[in-house]
Amino acid sequence: MRAVLAREMDGCRVLGRVWSGWRRGLGVRPVPEDAGFGTEARHQRQLRGSRQRSGPLGDQPFPGLLPKNLSREELVDALRAAVVDRKGPLVTLNKPQGLPVTGKPGELTLFSVLPELSQSLGLGKQELQVVRASGKESSGLVLLSSCPQTASRLQKFFTHARRAQRPTATYCAVTDGIPAASEGKIQAALKLEHIDGVNLTVPVKAPSRKDILEGVKKTLSHFRVVATGSGCALVQLQPLTVFSSQLQVHMVLQLCPVLGDHMYSARVGTVLGQRFLLPAENKPQRQVLDEALLRCLHLTPSQAAQLPLHLHLHRLLLPGTRASDTPIELLAPLPPYFSRTLQCLGLCLQ
């Protein structure tokens, strides 16, 4: 994990050039051995190294997942080990896949253990609050702040960037299928529907003014295919709007669901090798992978049913201390199971 200072002095130009940078081959960059900040980051690298030495593909199909049934104390320890950067009031984590940020009362979430994490990090009465985070099923960057004023300033930065259509977050995803175009925009009107007891995000064709007033939102994401292999793709995604499951649904609309998407992948059907969209009202079900892909991944069908979502918040752009300062770029390493999948599929990092 590292923070990189951009070289331009004009804030708007810097934002634009960071976005265009992936077209020059920035891609997904491996983290140098000396990257990271503080003992927590070094400890995390040591843990990753010990797992990788167990064999070329590891001793388990999904290395690096958060263990189930953690106690509050164990979760706090895991989050402390996941700290990859601390600067002033800001704390950055590389969140494990499957950990919800918020939830119902009594549920073990990131939010529920923030008081203990704040104490563990020696912040005393300065309790951390969430500024930016990846969703439960995705992994990657979580930005926390112990200063309400700093948190408010960052929220305004993210809001203004969205309004100006300047991307601040870059996700990495592995997709089942290869998008028809190597890069472009995905635009769709989305809404939340309660279907069979589950809140699902569904697309809306040609939304009316009434639809917009009733909660339908026009969404937009940029995508770029970084590498392809074995019928899959490594894709970078940059959302320019915020909506529940936006990136997963956007990739389904490209007929290329994210690997491990057990919520929306069933909306993509196949007949004689041709993919097509099924009605959005279909019930969620476990993702089904063809036999050739299962062999590439060295997984049994039962293991594939437990495949974690391969969607990782890899890069986040933050403002400098002053308006004239250049932005700061934070990078989070890919989870070990994600790296294993790339190795199995022959997808190379740039």
mmCIF file of C-alpha atoms in Angstrom:
data_model
loop_
_atom_site.group_PDB
_atom_site.id
_atom_site.type_symbol
_atom_site.label_atom_id
_atom_site.label_comp_id
_atom_site.label_asym_id
_atom_site.label_seq_id
_atom_site.Cartn_x
_atom_site.Cartn_y
_atom_site.Cartn_z
ATOM 1 C CA MET A 1 0.000 0.000 0.000
ATOM 2 C CA ARG A 2 1.341 3.418 -0.811
ATOM 3 C CA ALA A 3 0.297 6.997 -1.277
ATOM 4 C CA VAL A 4 1.486 8.677 -4.466
ATOM 5 C CA LEU A 5 1.581 12.433 -4.947
ATOM 6 C CA ALA A 6 0.605 13.535 -8.445
ATOM 7 C CA ARG A 7 2.976 15.995 -10.120
ATOM 8 C CA GLU A 8 0.596 18.548 -11.627
ATOM 9 C CA MET A 9 -0.307 21.721 -9.722
ATOM 10 C CA ASP A 10 -3.763 22.351 -11.187
ATOM 11 C CA GLY A 11 -6.221 20.203 -9.205
ATOM 12 C CA CYS A 12 -8.711 19.721 -12.030
ATOM 13 C CA ARG A 13 -6.008 18.791 -14.525
ATOM 14 C CA VAL A 14 -4.504 16.311 -12.088
ATOM 15 C CA LEU A 15 -7.805 14.529 -11.606
ATOM 16 C CA GLY A 16 -8.242 14.218 -15.335
ATOM 17 C CA ARG A 17 -4.712 12.930 -15.845
ATOM 18 C CA VAL A 18 -4.998 10.333 -13.102
ATOM 19 C CA TRP A 19 -8.092 9.011 -14.925
ATOM 20 C CA SER A 20 -6.404 9.023 -18.346
ATOM 21 C CA GLY A 21 -3.363 7.378 -16.789
ATOM 22 C CA TRP A 22 -4.836 3.899 -16.957
ATOM 23 C CA ARG A 23 -4.906 4.224 -20.747
ATOM 24 C CA ARG A 24 -1.140 4.668 -20.666
ATOM 25 C CA GLY A 25 -0.747 1.297 -18.978
ATOM 26 C CA LEU A 26 -0.894 2.167 -15.283
ATOM 27 C CA GLY A 27 -3.244 -0.736 -14.795
ATOM 28 C CA VAL A 28 -3.121 -2.805 -11.627
ATOM 29 C CA ARG A 29 0.324 -2.415 -10.177
ATOM 30 C CA PRO A 30 1.940 -4.898 -7.797
ATOM 31 C CA VAL A 31 3.035 -3.309 -4.522
ATOM 32 C CA PRO A 32 6.803 -3.010 -3.947
ATOM 33 C CA GLU A 33 8.317 -4.835 -1.026
ATOM 34 C CA ASP A 34 9.032 -1.577 0.787
ATOM 35 C CA ALA A 35 5.528 -0.197 0.308
ATOM 36 C CA GLY A 36 3.201 0.386 3.220
ATOM 37 C CA PHE A 37 3.137 2.553 6.307
ATOM 38 C CA GLY A 38 3.837 1.474 9.858
ATOM 39 C CA THR A 39 4.047 -1.874 11.572
ATOM 40 C CA GLU A 40 0.494 -2.911 10.634
ATOM 41 C CA ALA A 41 1.291 -2.794 6.904
ATOM 42 C CA ARG A 42 4.534 -4.745 7.366
ATOM 43 C CA HIS A 43 2.704 -7.330 9.455
ATOM 44 C CA GLN A 44 0.059 -7.691 6.728
ATOM 45 C CA ARG A 45 2.748 -8.261 4.066
ATOM 46 C CA GLN A 46 4.398 -10.902 6.228
ATOM 47 C CA LEU A 47 1.073 -12.713 6.583
ATOM 48 C CA ARG A 48 0.511 -12.603 2.827
ATOM 49 C CA GLY A 49 4.018 -13.897 2.206
ATOM 50 C CA SER A 50 3.565 -16.835 4.577
ATOM 51 C CA ARG A 51 0.367 -17.847 2.783
ATOM 52 C CA GLN A 52 1.936 -17.602 -0.663
ATOM 53 C CA ARG A 53 4.842 -19.864 0.303
ATOM 54 C CA SER A 54 2.472 -22.777 0.996
ATOM 55 C CA GLY A 55 2.429 -23.687 -2.726
ATOM 56 C CA PRO A 56 1.936 -22.285 -6.239
ATOM 57 C CA LEU A 57 -1.815 -22.031 -5.744
ATOM 58 C CA GLY A 58 -1.965 -22.243 -1.966
ATOM 59 C CA ASP A 59 -3.473 -24.970 0.198
ATOM 60 C CA GLN A 60 -7.017 -23.605 0.056
ATOM 61 C CA PRO A 61 -9.181 -22.379 -2.838
ATOM 62 C CA PHE A 62 -9.861 -18.927 -1.361
ATOM 63 C CA PRO A 63 -6.871 -17.801 0.729
ATOM 64 C CA GLY A 64 -7.124 -14.565 2.659
ATOM 65 C CA LEU A 65 -10.839 -14.599 3.470
ATOM 66 C CA LEU A 66 -11.960 -13.356 6.866
ATOM 67 C CA PRO A 67 -12.642 -16.370 9.129
ATOM 68 C CA LYS A 68 -16.269 -16.945 10.096
ATOM 69 C CA ASN A 69 -17.658 -16.515 13.604
ATOM 70 C CA LEU A 70 -15.049 -14.002 14.729
ATOM 71 C CA SER A 71 -15.384 -12.471 18.162
ATOM 72 C CA ARG A 72 -15.378 -8.676 18.506
ATOM 73 C CA GLU A 73 -11.803 -8.816 19.802
ATOM 74 C CA GLU A 74 -10.653 -10.978 16.889
ATOM 75 C CA LEU A 75 -12.317 -8.665 14.371
ATOM 76 C CA VAL A 76 -10.625 -5.628 15.929
ATOM 77 C CA ASP A 77 -7.269 -7.446 15.731
ATOM 78 C CA ALA A 78 -7.931 -8.327 12.072
ATOM 79 C CA LEU A 79 -8.822 -4.734 11.227
ATOM 80 C CA ARG A 80 -5.770 -3.416 13.058
ATOM 81 C CA ALA A 81 -3.621 -5.749 10.953
ATOM 82 C CA ALA A 82 -5.431 -4.448 7.850
ATOM 83 C CA VAL A 83 -4.395 -0.835 8.497
ATOM 84 C CA VAL A 84 -2.214 0.225 5.578
ATOM 85 C CA ASP A 85 -1.889 3.977 6.098
ATOM 86 C CA ARG A 86 -2.190 6.556 8.880
ATOM 87 C CA LYS A 87 -1.751 10.239 8.238
ATOM 88 C CA GLY A 88 -3.029 12.768 10.763
ATOM 89 C CA PRO A 89 -6.676 11.981 11.540
ATOM 90 C CA LEU A 90 -6.994 9.605 8.545
ATOM 91 C CA VAL A 91 -6.771 5.836 8.840
ATOM 92 C CA THR A 92 -6.930 3.614 5.746
ATOM 93 C CA LEU A 93 -7.832 -0.082 5.855
ATOM 94 C CA ASN A 94 -7.729 -2.815 3.236
ATOM 95 C CA LYS A 95 -11.122 -4.317 4.122
ATOM 96 C CA PRO A 96 -11.556 -8.085 3.853
ATOM 97 C CA GLN A 97 -14.270 -9.382 1.557
ATOM 98 C CA GLY A 98 -17.521 -10.267 3.310
ATOM 99 C CA LEU A 99 -17.285 -7.756 6.156
ATOM 100 C CA PRO A 100 -20.338 -5.453 6.210
ATOM 101 C CA VAL A 101 -19.713 -1.794 6.935
ATOM 102 C CA THR A 102 -23.094 -1.301 8.628
ATOM 103 C CA GLY A 103 -25.889 -3.650 9.623
ATOM 104 C CA LYS A 104 -28.707 -4.406 12.016
ATOM 105 C CA PRO A 105 -28.356 -3.736 15.766
ATOM 106 C CA GLY A 106 -26.271 -6.465 17.359
ATOM 107 C CA GLU A 107 -24.665 -7.514 14.070
ATOM 108 C CA LEU A 108 -20.876 -7.591 13.927
ATOM 109 C CA THR A 109 -19.847 -4.932 11.402
ATOM 110 C CA LEU A 110 -17.032 -2.491 10.789
ATOM 111 C CA PHE A 111 -19.167 0.312 12.190
ATOM 112 C CA SER A 112 -20.019 -1.648 15.347
ATOM 113 C CA VAL A 113 -16.353 -2.099 16.333
ATOM 114 C CA LEU A 114 -15.113 1.407 15.505
ATOM 115 C CA PRO A 115 -14.972 2.392 19.220
ATOM 116 C CA GLU A 116 -12.722 -0.592 20.021
ATOM 117 C CA LEU A 117 -10.621 -0.041 16.890
ATOM 118 C CA SER A 118 -10.153 3.612 17.840
ATOM 119 C CA GLN A 119 -8.934 2.586 21.295
ATOM 120 C CA SER A 120 -6.694 -0.102 19.829
ATOM 121 C CA LEU A 121 -5.055 2.475 17.559
ATOM 122 C CA GLY A 122 -4.446 4.805 20.498
ATOM 123 C CA LEU A 123 -6.921 7.493 19.447
ATOM 124 C CA GLY A 124 -8.521 7.799 22.887
ATOM 125 C CA LYS A 125 -11.766 9.766 22.746
ATOM 126 C CA GLN A 126 -11.269 10.614 19.045
ATOM 127 C CA GLU A 127 -13.575 7.928 17.676
ATOM 128 C CA LEU A 128 -13.202 6.979 14.018
ATOM 129 C CA GLN A 129 -16.009 7.436 11.515
ATOM 130 C CA VAL A 130 -16.419 5.987 8.022
ATOM 131 C CA VAL A 131 -15.691 8.404 5.161
ATOM 132 C CA ARG A 132 -15.536 6.020 2.196
ATOM 133 C CA ALA A 133 -15.829 2.232 2.020
ATOM 134 C CA SER A 134 -16.315 -0.677 -0.314
ATOM 135 C CA GLY A 135 -19.497 -2.731 0.142
ATOM 136 C CA LYS A 136 -19.900 -5.909 2.176
ATOM 137 C CA GLU A 137 -19.229 -8.381 -0.629
ATOM 138 C CA SER A 138 -16.367 -6.381 -2.141
ATOM 139 C CA SER A 139 -12.925 -5.924 -0.670
ATOM 140 C CA GLY A 140 -10.548 -3.004 -0.632
ATOM 141 C CA LEU A 141 -10.050 0.496 0.621
ATOM 142 C CA VAL A 142 -11.908 1.898 3.600
ATOM 143 C CA LEU A 143 -11.182 5.480 4.597
ATOM 144 C CA LEU A 144 -11.749 6.433 8.246
ATOM 145 C CA SER A 145 -11.301 9.749 10.043
ATOM 146 C CA SER A 146 -11.092 10.707 13.709
ATOM 147 C CA CYS A 147 -11.814 14.364 12.863
ATOM 148 C CA PRO A 148 -15.412 15.326 11.925
ATOM 149 C CA GLN A 149 -14.203 18.423 10.040
ATOM 150 C CA THR A 150 -11.803 16.369 7.925
ATOM 151 C CA ALA A 151 -14.504 13.790 7.221
ATOM 152 C CA SER A 152 -16.894 16.549 6.123
ATOM 153 C CA ARG A 153 -14.255 18.084 3.862
ATOM 154 C CA LEU A 154 -13.554 14.745 2.184
ATOM 155 C CA GLN A 155 -17.260 14.028 1.692
ATOM 156 C CA LYS A 156 -17.612 17.393 -0.068
ATOM 157 C CA PHE A 157 -14.610 16.556 -2.244
ATOM 158 C CA PHE A 158 -16.168 13.247 -3.323
ATOM 159 C CA THR A 159 -19.543 14.911 -3.967
ATOM 160 C CA HIS A 160 -18.026 17.685 -6.087
ATOM 161 C CA ALA A 161 -15.947 15.153 -8.030
ATOM 162 C CA ARG A 162 -19.057 13.113 -8.857
ATOM 163 C CA ARG A 163 -20.912 16.211 -10.028
ATOM 164 C CA ALA A 164 -17.995 17.118 -12.262
ATOM 165 C CA GLN A 165 -17.782 13.471 -13.456
ATOM 166 C CA ARG A 166 -14.210 13.095 -12.211
ATOM 167 C CA PRO A 167 -13.648 9.551 -10.963
ATOM 168 C CA THR A 168 -12.039 9.184 -7.549
ATOM 169 C CA ALA A 169 -12.319 5.403 -7.062
ATOM 170 C CA THR A 170 -10.988 2.560 -9.201
ATOM 171 C CA TYR A 171 -12.145 -1.020 -8.685
ATOM 172 C CA CYS A 172 -10.595 -4.194 -10.071
ATOM 173 C CA ALA A 173 -12.916 -7.004 -11.102
ATOM 174 C CA VAL A 174 -12.608 -10.424 -12.704
ATOM 175 C CA THR A 175 -15.547 -11.138 -14.993
ATOM 176 C CA ASP A 176 -17.017 -14.368 -16.312
ATOM 177 C CA GLY A 177 -16.960 -13.404 -19.979
ATOM 178 C CA ILE A 178 -15.131 -10.722 -21.930
ATOM 179 C CA PRO A 179 -16.805 -7.357 -22.673
ATOM 180 C CA ALA A 180 -17.371 -6.667 -26.368
ATOM 181 C CA ALA A 181 -15.516 -3.334 -26.154
ATOM 182 C CA SER A 182 -12.093 -2.908 -24.575
ATOM 183 C CA GLU A 183 -13.216 0.245 -22.756
ATOM 184 C CA GLY A 184 -16.158 2.606 -22.560
ATOM 185 C CA LYS A 185 -19.060 3.846 -20.481
ATOM 186 C CA ILE A 186 -21.951 1.927 -18.961
ATOM 187 C CA GLN A 187 -25.098 3.975 -18.398
ATOM 188 C CA ALA A 188 -28.268 2.595 -16.849
ATOM 189 C CA ALA A 189 -31.224 3.789 -14.828
ATOM 190 C CA LEU A 190 -31.461 1.659 -11.682
ATOM 191 C CA LYS A 191 -33.903 1.215 -8.845
ATOM 192 C CA LEU A 192 -34.233 -0.920 -5.723
ATOM 193 C CA GLU A 193 -37.013 -3.510 -5.641
ATOM 194 C CA HIS A 194 -38.037 -5.836 -2.835
ATOM 195 C CA ILE A 195 -38.281 -9.263 -4.489
ATOM 196 C CA ASP A 196 -39.016 -12.404 -2.457
ATOM 197 C CA GLY A 197 -37.760 -10.767 0.736
ATOM 198 C CA VAL A 198 -34.541 -9.446 -0.810
ATOM 199 C CA ASN A 199 -33.685 -5.899 -1.895
ATOM 200 C CA LEU A 200 -32.384 -6.125 -5.458
ATOM 201 C CA THR A 201 -31.105 -3.518 -7.884
ATOM 202 C CA VAL A 202 -32.921 -3.695 -11.213
ATOM 203 C CA PRO A 203 -32.494 -1.672 -14.429
ATOM 204 C CA VAL A 204 -35.285 0.562 -15.716
ATOM 205 C CA LYS A 205 -35.650 1.196 -19.451
ATOM 206 C CA ALA A 206 -36.469 4.755 -20.517
ATOM 207 C CA PRO A 207 -37.334 6.051 -17.019
ATOM 208 C CA SER A 208 -40.013 8.719 -16.849
ATOM 209 C CA ARG A 209 -39.928 11.875 -14.759
ATOM 210 C CA LYS A 210 -42.202 10.102 -12.300
ATOM 211 C CA ASP A 211 -39.756 7.180 -12.065
ATOM 212 C CA ILE A 212 -36.919 9.567 -11.190
ATOM 213 C CA LEU A 213 -39.017 11.170 -8.479
ATOM 214 C CA GLU A 214 -39.849 7.721 -7.079
ATOM 215 C CA GLY A 215 -36.254 6.609 -6.606
ATOM 216 C CA VAL A 216 -34.975 5.584 -10.033
ATOM 217 C CA LYS A 217 -31.412 6.884 -10.507
ATOM 218 C CA LYS A 218 -29.402 7.331 -13.682
ATOM 219 C CA THR A 219 -26.017 5.687 -13.111
ATOM 220 C CA LEU A 220 -22.718 5.800 -14.968
ATOM 221 C CA SER A 221 -19.450 3.857 -14.796
ATOM 222 C CA HIS A 222 -16.269 3.811 -16.862
ATOM 223 C CA PHE A 223 -14.687 0.435 -17.628
ATOM 224 C CA ARG A 224 -11.453 -0.758 -19.183
ATOM 225 C CA VAL A 225 -10.373 -4.325 -19.953
ATOM 226 C CA VAL A 226 -6.834 -4.817 -18.640
ATOM 227 C CA ALA A 227 -6.273 -8.465 -19.615
ATOM 228 C CA THR A 228 -8.187 -11.493 -20.922
ATOM 229 C CA GLY A 229 -7.723 -15.241 -20.619
ATOM 230 C CA SER A 230 -9.714 -18.470 -20.349
ATOM 231 C CA GLY A 231 -12.926 -16.660 -21.312
ATOM 232 C CA CYS A 232 -12.556 -14.184 -18.434
ATOM 233 C CA ALA A 233 -11.352 -10.607 -18.138
ATOM 234 C CA LEU A 234 -9.567 -8.433 -15.608
ATOM 235 C CA VAL A 235 -11.492 -5.163 -15.717
ATOM 236 C CA GLN A 236 -10.985 -1.777 -14.099
ATOM 237 C CA LEU A 237 -14.190 0.024 -13.129
ATOM 238 C CA GLN A 238 -14.655 3.641 -12.127
ATOM 239 C CA PRO A 239 -18.147 4.540 -10.857
ATOM 240 C CA LEU A 240 -19.212 8.137 -11.425
ATOM 241 C CA THR A 241 -22.440 7.693 -9.472
ATOM 242 C CA VAL A 242 -23.292 5.858 -6.263
ATOM 243 C CA PHE A 243 -26.002 3.207 -6.150
ATOM 244 C CA SER A 244 -26.376 -0.148 -4.419
ATOM 245 C CA SER A 245 -24.662 -2.964 -6.417
ATOM 246 C CA GLN A 246 -24.098 -0.546 -9.302
ATOM 247 C CA LEU A 247 -20.902 -2.152 -10.602
ATOM 248 C CA GLN A 248 -22.243 -5.701 -10.402
ATOM 249 C CA VAL A 249 -25.393 -4.783 -12.327
ATOM 250 C CA HIS A 250 -23.428 -2.756 -14.869
ATOM 251 C CA MET A 251 -21.258 -5.776 -15.680
ATOM 252 C CA VAL A 252 -24.345 -7.992 -15.936
ATOM 253 C CA LEU A 253 -25.692 -5.540 -18.524
ATOM 254 C CA GLN A 254 -22.442 -6.169 -20.428
ATOM 255 C CA LEU A 255 -23.282 -9.917 -20.210
ATOM 256 C CA CYS A 256 -20.100 -10.378 -18.171
ATOM 257 C CA PRO A 257 -21.017 -10.876 -14.500
ATOM 258 C CA VAL A 258 -18.329 -10.438 -11.874
ATOM 259 C CA LEU A 259 -16.805 -13.717 -10.763
ATOM 260 C CA GLY A 260 -18.382 -14.730 -7.458
ATOM 261 C CA ASP A 261 -21.536 -12.648 -8.022
ATOM 262 C CA HIS A 262 -24.172 -14.918 -6.515
ATOM 263 C CA MET A 263 -26.780 -12.140 -6.519
ATOM 264 C CA TYR A 264 -27.088 -10.925 -10.119
ATOM 265 C CA SER A 265 -25.199 -13.379 -12.372
ATOM 266 C CA ALA A 266 -28.358 -15.467 -12.860
ATOM 267 C CA ARG A 267 -29.710 -12.640 -15.028
ATOM 268 C CA VAL A 268 -27.330 -13.731 -17.805
ATOM 269 C CA GLY A 269 -28.536 -16.746 -19.769
ATOM 270 C CA THR A 270 -26.777 -18.754 -22.496
ATOM 271 C CA VAL A 271 -28.209 -20.570 -25.523
ATOM 272 C CA LEU A 272 -25.899 -22.230 -28.066
ATOM 273 C CA GLY A 273 -22.997 -20.237 -26.713
ATOM 274 C CA GLN A 274 -24.774 -16.896 -27.054
ATOM 275 C CA ARG A 275 -25.442 -14.824 -23.939
ATOM 276 C CA PHE A 276 -28.571 -12.804 -23.311
ATOM 277 C CA LEU A 277 -30.295 -10.956 -20.467
ATOM 278 C CA LEU A 278 -33.030 -12.634 -18.474
ATOM 279 C CA PRO A 279 -35.736 -10.711 -16.585
ATOM 280 C CA ALA A 280 -34.322 -8.757 -13.663
ATOM 281 C CA GLU A 281 -36.988 -10.227 -11.382
ATOM 282 C CA ASN A 282 -35.256 -13.631 -11.413
ATOM 283 C CA LYS A 283 -34.408 -14.868 -7.939
ATOM 284 C CA PRO A 284 -30.753 -14.633 -6.870
ATOM 285 C CA GLN A 285 -28.919 -17.937 -7.084
ATOM 286 C CA ARG A 286 -25.378 -19.246 -6.877
ATOM 287 C CA GLN A 287 -23.243 -18.444 -9.892
ATOM 288 C CA VAL A 288 -22.848 -21.407 -12.246
ATOM 289 C CA LEU A 289 -19.506 -21.706 -14.062
ATOM 290 C CA ASP A 290 -18.850 -23.978 -17.028
ATOM 291 C CA GLU A 291 -16.607 -27.011 -16.655
ATOM 292 C CA ALA A 292 -13.685 -25.512 -18.577
ATOM 293 C CA LEU A 293 -13.573 -22.504 -16.245
ATOM 294 C CA LEU A 294 -13.861 -24.725 -13.175
ATOM 295 C CA ARG A 295 -10.832 -26.681 -14.383
ATOM 296 C CA CYS A 296 -8.854 -23.482 -14.911
ATOM 297 C CA LEU A 297 -9.711 -22.332 -11.399
ATOM 298 C CA HIS A 298 -9.014 -25.787 -9.899
ATOM 299 C CA LEU A 299 -12.430 -25.719 -8.220
ATOM 300 C CA THR A 300 -15.203 -28.239 -7.736
ATOM 301 C CA PRO A 301 -18.814 -27.104 -8.338
ATOM 302 C CA SER A 302 -19.409 -27.045 -4.572
ATOM 303 C CA GLN A 303 -16.330 -24.863 -4.058
ATOM 304 C CA ALA A 304 -17.422 -22.550 -6.882
ATOM 305 C CA ALA A 305 -20.711 -22.041 -5.040
ATOM 306 C CA GLN A 306 -18.656 -20.410 -2.264
ATOM 307 C CA LEU A 307 -16.551 -18.278 -4.632
ATOM 308 C CA PRO A 308 -16.081 -14.772 -3.138
ATOM 309 C CA LEU A 309 -16.975 -11.721 -5.178
ATOM 310 C CA HIS A 310 -13.946 -10.614 -7.200
ATOM 311 C CA LEU A 311 -14.552 -6.874 -6.870
ATOM 312 C CA HIS A 312 -11.839 -4.880 -5.109
ATOM 313 C CA LEU A 313 -11.614 -1.146 -4.393
ATOM 314 C CA HIS A 314 -8.014 -0.824 -5.486
ATOM 315 C CA ARG A 315 -7.363 2.898 -5.831
ATOM 316 C CA LEU A 316 -8.752 6.025 -4.202
ATOM 317 C CA LEU A 317 -7.965 9.648 -4.927
ATOM 318 C CA LEU A 318 -7.900 12.190 -2.073
ATOM 319 C CA PRO A 319 -7.436 15.973 -2.070
ATOM 320 C CA GLY A 320 -4.345 17.677 -0.710
ATOM 321 C CA THR A 321 -4.445 19.720 2.480
ATOM 322 C CA ARG A 322 -4.980 22.957 0.533
ATOM 323 C CA ALA A 323 -6.920 23.613 -2.653
ATOM 324 C CA SER A 324 -3.661 24.223 -4.539
ATOM 325 C CA ASP A 325 -2.109 20.929 -3.409
ATOM 326 C CA THR A 326 -1.888 17.985 -5.743
ATOM 327 C CA PRO A 327 -4.201 15.011 -5.037
ATOM 328 C CA ILE A 328 -3.018 11.919 -3.180
ATOM 329 C CA GLU A 329 -3.521 8.425 -4.606
ATOM 330 C CA LEU A 330 -3.957 5.461 -2.250
ATOM 331 C CA LEU A 331 -3.483 1.891 -3.476
ATOM 332 C CA ALA A 332 -4.628 -1.348 -1.836
ATOM 333 C CA PRO A 333 -3.090 -4.736 -2.731
ATOM 334 C CA LEU A 334 -5.368 -7.400 -4.180
ATOM 335 C CA PRO A 335 -6.575 -10.110 -1.752
ATOM 336 C CA PRO A 336 -4.691 -13.436 -1.961
ATOM 337 C CA TYR A 337 -7.735 -15.294 -3.412
ATOM 338 C CA PHE A 338 -8.012 -12.617 -6.120
ATOM 339 C CA SER A 339 -4.320 -13.026 -7.012
ATOM 340 C CA ARG A 340 -4.756 -16.811 -7.060
ATOM 341 C CA THR A 341 -7.612 -16.463 -9.566
ATOM 342 C CA LEU A 342 -5.507 -14.230 -11.814
ATOM 343 C CA GLN A 343 -2.728 -16.805 -11.720
ATOM 344 C CA CYS A 344 -5.103 -19.645 -12.586
ATOM 345 C CA LEU A 345 -6.598 -17.715 -15.515
ATOM 346 C CA GLY A 346 -3.261 -16.469 -16.812
ATOM 347 C CA LEU A 347 -4.272 -12.818 -16.372
ATOM 348 C CA CYS A 348 -1.174 -10.652 -16.045
ATOM 349 C CA LEU A 349 -0.940 -7.545 -13.906
ATOM 350 C CA GLN A 350 0.422 -4.423 -15.544
#
